[in-house]
Every structure is written in structure tokens, then in C-alpha cells.
Amino acid sequence: QTEVQSSVVGMHPRGTITVYDQRYFQGRRMEFTACCQNIMECGMENIRSLKVECGAWVGYEHSSFCGQQFILEKGDYPCFESYMGSNSYRIERMISFRPICCANHKDSRMTVYELENMMGRQFELCDDYPSLQAMGWIHNEVGSMQIQCGAFVCYQYPGYRGYQYIMECDCHGGEYKCYREYGTHAQTPQIQSIRRIQH
């Protein structure tokens, strides 16, 4: 078993994540307090289980923070299914990850818009919404959004299911002007549930 420490010199660690190359916390083990653009450059083929000791993180299917996104809050993730949640798109691959520095569960606030470029009908959120439609949003799509404070994870379907999109107040200046900015894997503006990210 090998352990490697990784951190950015001079930066105060915002969280700690331990990753393993086998399921159920077996095999090679590495601990990080900063982002990792490509776990393969660290000698691992893939991340098959992980533990988030503190902070909130986002994992990615591909290197350089591309592909499907997975929200990783404090806790143990013994296998792929545990971090995919009820994502209907089974991906057994996580190659890069980074901390979510702006996660602020109690003070999170965002506005969703009907159309691109913050146009059309709008709706302000500061809580968790397992169904936007049940809260009065008449569409199953969100054209654009602005994150005023904190960070959220948006889901394609009600009940926190489907593709995950991590939205942060310190990315894009908090403005996501069209669905293509939601993530490199975003193919549609369909978003039907949203929740605040725990840190």
C-alpha cells in the first residue's frame, strides 16, 4: 500500500480527500488537499473508492475536469455506485477532481432563468428543491442561472437523479449564461431538481 501527500504550497487546505485504486478502500491509497487534473499521472489507472475527510469536492469522468461530474461531500464512497447516486448513466471512471472552495450551505443563493443570458421568467432559490416543478417552475429546463452565494448541484431529473452539474459562485463569475456552460457533458438545458452543497 502506497500513500502520497499532495498539496499546494502556501495555500490553506480547504479539504482532504483520500482516493483508492480498488473498491472498498483497498489497493493503492493517495491523499490530496488540492486539485488533481489527472490521477493517471500519479500512477493510478482509475479511482474506484474514496473518502472525503472534510470539504466538498467535485469528481470528473475525464482528465482536466471534463466529462460527467460527481458531487463528493463529506463521507465514504466504497464503490462507483455510491458517488454516482441515482445517476442513470453508469460511468465507472473518475480521473480528475477538485475542491469546491465556495460551498456555503446555510447562505447559498441562486437565481434560475427561463431563457439564455439571464432573460425571461426568473426564480430565486436558497434551499433544496427535489422538484422545481412542484415549487412553481413551469418548465423542465433552465436557460441560464446566476449563483450569488455558495454552490449548488443541479440534476437533470426530479429527486436528484440524472446528470449532475456543479454550479459555483466563484466560477464564470457565478453566471452560467447557457446550458453549454453547465459542464462539458451538458447536452440539454433540462434541470428539474437542485440542492445546496454541504461542506
mmCIF file of C-alpha atoms in Angstrom, residues 23-195:
data_model
loop_
_atom_site.group_PDB
_atom_site.id
_atom_site.type_symbol
_atom_site.label_atom_id
_atom_site.label_comp_id
_atom_site.label_asym_id
_atom_site.label_seq_id
_atom_site.Cartn_x
_atom_site.Cartn_y
_atom_site.Cartn_z
ATOM 1 C CA ARG A 23 -13.240 -0.808 -4.447
ATOM 2 C CA TYR A 24 -13.954 -0.755 -0.691
ATOM 3 C CA PHE A 25 -10.847 1.273 0.190
ATOM 4 C CA GLN A 26 -8.379 -1.368 -0.975
ATOM 5 C CA GLY A 27 -5.212 -1.142 -3.048
ATOM 6 C CA ARG A 28 -3.096 1.916 -3.608
ATOM 7 C CA ARG A 29 -4.052 4.945 -1.499
ATOM 8 C CA MET A 30 -3.337 8.634 -2.081
ATOM 9 C CA GLU A 31 -4.351 11.692 -0.069
ATOM 10 C CA PHE A 32 -4.935 15.137 -1.575
ATOM 11 C CA THR A 33 -5.653 18.606 -0.205
ATOM 12 C CA ALA A 34 -5.703 20.257 -3.642
ATOM 13 C CA CYS A 35 -6.976 19.524 -7.135
ATOM 14 C CA CYS A 36 -5.760 16.639 -9.286
ATOM 15 C CA GLN A 37 -6.006 17.092 -13.077
ATOM 16 C CA ASN A 38 -5.135 13.500 -13.953
ATOM 17 C CA ILE A 39 -4.866 10.647 -11.447
ATOM 18 C CA MET A 40 -3.037 8.578 -14.087
ATOM 19 C CA GLU A 41 -0.076 10.963 -13.807
ATOM 20 C CA CYS A 42 0.100 9.906 -10.144
ATOM 21 C CA GLY A 43 0.381 6.233 -11.105
ATOM 22 C CA MET A 44 -3.273 5.209 -10.714
ATOM 23 C CA GLU A 45 -5.427 3.914 -13.585
ATOM 24 C CA ASN A 46 -8.723 4.953 -12.018
ATOM 25 C CA ILE A 47 -10.353 5.894 -8.707
ATOM 26 C CA ARG A 48 -12.607 3.061 -7.547
ATOM 27 C CA SER A 49 -13.360 4.241 -3.987
ATOM 28 C CA LEU A 50 -12.680 7.336 -1.902
ATOM 29 C CA LYS A 51 -13.168 9.092 1.425
ATOM 30 C CA VAL A 52 -13.859 12.799 1.823
ATOM 31 C CA GLU A 53 -12.471 13.751 5.234
ATOM 32 C CA CYS A 54 -13.520 17.399 5.015
ATOM 33 C CA GLY A 55 -14.683 19.936 2.482
ATOM 34 C CA ALA A 56 -16.756 19.419 -0.656
ATOM 35 C CA TRP A 57 -15.256 18.168 -3.914
ATOM 36 C CA VAL A 58 -16.299 17.513 -7.493
ATOM 37 C CA GLY A 59 -15.027 14.491 -9.393
ATOM 38 C CA TYR A 60 -14.855 14.201 -13.184
ATOM 39 C CA GLU A 61 -15.054 11.326 -15.618
ATOM 40 C CA HIS A 62 -12.036 12.534 -17.631
ATOM 41 C CA SER A 63 -8.776 14.388 -17.030
ATOM 42 C CA SER A 64 -8.577 18.194 -16.829
ATOM 43 C CA PHE A 65 -12.021 18.403 -15.165
ATOM 44 C CA CYS A 66 -14.015 17.219 -18.199
ATOM 45 C CA GLY A 67 -16.906 14.830 -18.686
ATOM 46 C CA GLN A 68 -19.593 13.815 -16.213
ATOM 47 C CA GLN A 69 -19.425 15.482 -12.794
ATOM 48 C CA PHE A 70 -19.941 13.816 -9.412
ATOM 49 C CA ILE A 71 -20.580 15.724 -6.186
ATOM 50 C CA LEU A 72 -18.393 14.422 -3.333
ATOM 51 C CA GLU A 73 -19.410 15.662 0.108
ATOM 52 C CA LYS A 74 -18.006 14.509 3.449
ATOM 53 C CA GLY A 75 -18.305 10.739 3.814
ATOM 54 C CA ASP A 76 -17.176 7.364 2.473
ATOM 55 C CA TYR A 77 -17.710 6.211 -1.121
ATOM 56 C CA PRO A 78 -16.820 2.484 -1.256
ATOM 57 C CA CYS A 79 -17.688 1.990 -4.953
ATOM 58 C CA PHE A 80 -18.765 3.826 -8.116
ATOM 59 C CA GLU A 81 -22.460 3.463 -7.303
ATOM 60 C CA SER A 82 -22.055 5.427 -4.066
ATOM 61 C CA TYR A 83 -20.856 8.627 -5.757
ATOM 62 C CA MET A 84 -22.940 8.279 -8.919
ATOM 63 C CA GLY A 85 -26.047 8.436 -6.720
ATOM 64 C CA SER A 86 -29.136 7.659 -8.766
ATOM 65 C CA ASN A 87 -27.449 8.762 -11.974
ATOM 66 C CA SER A 88 -28.983 6.645 -14.707
ATOM 67 C CA TYR A 89 -25.782 6.887 -16.766
ATOM 68 C CA ARG A 90 -23.403 4.310 -15.347
ATOM 69 C CA ILE A 91 -19.827 5.556 -15.579
ATOM 70 C CA GLU A 92 -17.159 3.583 -13.751
ATOM 71 C CA ARG A 93 -14.469 6.177 -14.203
ATOM 72 C CA MET A 94 -13.141 9.137 -12.238
ATOM 73 C CA ILE A 95 -9.843 10.618 -13.396
ATOM 74 C CA SER A 96 -9.728 14.191 -12.030
ATOM 75 C CA PHE A 97 -11.187 16.091 -9.063
ATOM 76 C CA ARG A 98 -11.019 19.452 -7.318
ATOM 77 C CA PRO A 99 -12.284 21.109 -4.133
ATOM 78 C CA ILE A 100 -15.362 23.355 -4.144
ATOM 79 C CA CYS A 101 -13.996 26.283 -2.190
ATOM 80 C CA CYS A 102 -17.159 28.421 -2.134
ATOM 81 C CA ALA A 103 -19.544 25.803 -0.675
ATOM 82 C CA ASN A 104 -21.633 27.606 1.941
ATOM 83 C CA HIS A 105 -24.696 25.503 2.735
ATOM 84 C CA LYS A 106 -26.502 27.949 5.032
ATOM 85 C CA ASP A 107 -26.091 31.058 2.875
ATOM 86 C CA SER A 108 -26.372 29.592 -0.624
ATOM 87 C CA ARG A 109 -28.452 31.663 -3.045
ATOM 88 C CA MET A 110 -29.073 31.436 -6.793
ATOM 89 C CA THR A 111 -31.480 32.641 -9.482
ATOM 90 C CA VAL A 112 -32.640 30.480 -12.387
ATOM 91 C CA TYR A 113 -33.896 31.995 -15.642
ATOM 92 C CA GLU A 114 -36.244 30.715 -18.298
ATOM 93 C CA LEU A 115 -34.005 31.782 -21.217
ATOM 94 C CA GLU A 116 -30.313 32.115 -22.018
ATOM 95 C CA ASN A 117 -28.363 35.218 -20.919
ATOM 96 C CA MET A 118 -30.434 35.724 -17.743
ATOM 97 C CA MET A 119 -33.614 36.548 -19.670
ATOM 98 C CA GLY A 120 -37.266 35.630 -19.227
ATOM 99 C CA ARG A 121 -39.054 34.448 -16.123
ATOM 100 C CA GLN A 122 -36.838 34.054 -13.064
ATOM 101 C CA PHE A 123 -36.989 32.166 -9.780
ATOM 102 C CA GLU A 124 -34.742 32.665 -6.724
ATOM 103 C CA LEU A 125 -33.614 29.638 -4.714
ATOM 104 C CA CYS A 126 -31.932 29.441 -1.311
ATOM 105 C CA ASP A 127 -32.961 25.930 -0.248
ATOM 106 C CA ASP A 128 -33.097 22.360 -1.585
ATOM 107 C CA TYR A 129 -35.681 21.607 -4.289
ATOM 108 C CA PRO A 130 -36.300 17.915 -5.105
ATOM 109 C CA SER A 131 -38.726 19.100 -7.801
ATOM 110 C CA LEU A 132 -38.592 22.576 -9.336
ATOM 111 C CA GLN A 133 -41.988 21.989 -10.935
ATOM 112 C CA ALA A 134 -43.541 21.268 -7.530
ATOM 113 C CA MET A 135 -42.189 24.617 -6.320
ATOM 114 C CA GLY A 136 -43.815 26.526 -9.188
ATOM 115 C CA TRP A 137 -41.227 26.441 -12.008
ATOM 116 C CA ILE A 138 -43.370 25.566 -15.020
ATOM 117 C CA HIS A 139 -40.538 24.318 -17.257
ATOM 118 C CA ASN A 140 -38.358 21.205 -17.141
ATOM 119 C CA GLU A 141 -35.460 23.321 -18.451
ATOM 120 C CA VAL A 142 -33.359 26.177 -17.095
ATOM 121 C CA GLY A 143 -31.975 28.504 -19.771
ATOM 122 C CA SER A 144 -29.373 30.228 -17.584
ATOM 123 C CA MET A 145 -28.575 30.867 -13.924
ATOM 124 C CA GLN A 146 -26.687 33.134 -11.579
ATOM 125 C CA ILE A 147 -25.115 31.917 -8.337
ATOM 126 C CA GLN A 148 -24.970 34.801 -5.873
ATOM 127 C CA CYS A 149 -23.526 32.844 -2.940
ATOM 128 C CA GLY A 150 -22.316 29.321 -2.253
ATOM 129 C CA ALA A 151 -22.555 26.305 -4.547
ATOM 130 C CA PHE A 152 -25.337 24.040 -5.802
ATOM 131 C CA VAL A 153 -25.663 20.732 -7.575
ATOM 132 C CA CYS A 154 -28.324 20.684 -10.296
ATOM 133 C CA TYR A 155 -29.831 17.439 -11.569
ATOM 134 C CA GLN A 156 -31.423 16.551 -14.879
ATOM 135 C CA TYR A 157 -34.467 14.869 -13.299
ATOM 136 C CA PRO A 158 -36.618 15.339 -10.175
ATOM 137 C CA GLY A 159 -35.482 13.614 -6.981
ATOM 138 C CA TYR A 160 -31.794 14.429 -7.576
ATOM 139 C CA ARG A 161 -31.414 11.974 -10.462
ATOM 140 C CA GLY A 162 -29.669 12.034 -13.819
ATOM 141 C CA TYR A 163 -26.668 14.089 -14.868
ATOM 142 C CA GLN A 164 -25.150 16.270 -12.151
ATOM 143 C CA TYR A 165 -23.992 19.850 -12.767
ATOM 144 C CA ILE A 166 -21.963 21.646 -10.091
ATOM 145 C CA MET A 167 -22.668 25.409 -10.042
ATOM 146 C CA GLU A 168 -20.423 27.731 -8.026
ATOM 147 C CA CYS A 169 -20.425 31.454 -7.269
ATOM 148 C CA ASP A 170 -16.670 31.649 -7.968
ATOM 149 C CA CYS A 171 -16.811 30.019 -11.441
ATOM 150 C CA HIS A 172 -17.816 32.094 -14.502
ATOM 151 C CA GLY A 173 -18.296 34.970 -12.053
ATOM 152 C CA GLY A 174 -21.301 32.978 -10.832
ATOM 153 C CA GLU A 175 -23.011 33.381 -14.226
ATOM 154 C CA TYR A 176 -23.951 30.418 -16.399
ATOM 155 C CA LYS A 177 -25.372 32.103 -19.496
ATOM 156 C CA CYS A 178 -26.416 28.948 -21.366
ATOM 157 C CA TYR A 179 -26.596 25.199 -20.750
ATOM 158 C CA ARG A 180 -23.280 24.587 -22.537
ATOM 159 C CA GLU A 181 -21.590 26.303 -19.571
ATOM 160 C CA TYR A 182 -23.145 23.850 -17.084
ATOM 161 C CA GLY A 183 -20.441 21.285 -17.891
ATOM 162 C CA THR A 184 -18.584 19.693 -20.786
ATOM 163 C CA HIS A 185 -21.118 16.829 -20.687
ATOM 164 C CA ALA A 186 -24.201 19.093 -20.861
ATOM 165 C CA GLN A 187 -26.277 18.310 -23.951
ATOM 166 C CA THR A 188 -29.571 19.854 -22.858
ATOM 167 C CA PRO A 189 -30.810 22.642 -20.528
ATOM 168 C CA GLN A 190 -33.007 20.100 -18.715
ATOM 169 C CA ILE A 191 -32.760 20.648 -14.935
ATOM 170 C CA GLN A 192 -35.560 19.514 -12.618
ATOM 171 C CA SER A 193 -34.045 19.380 -9.111
ATOM 172 C CA ILE A 194 -31.433 21.467 -7.289
ATOM 173 C CA ARG A 195 -29.813 21.259 -3.877
#
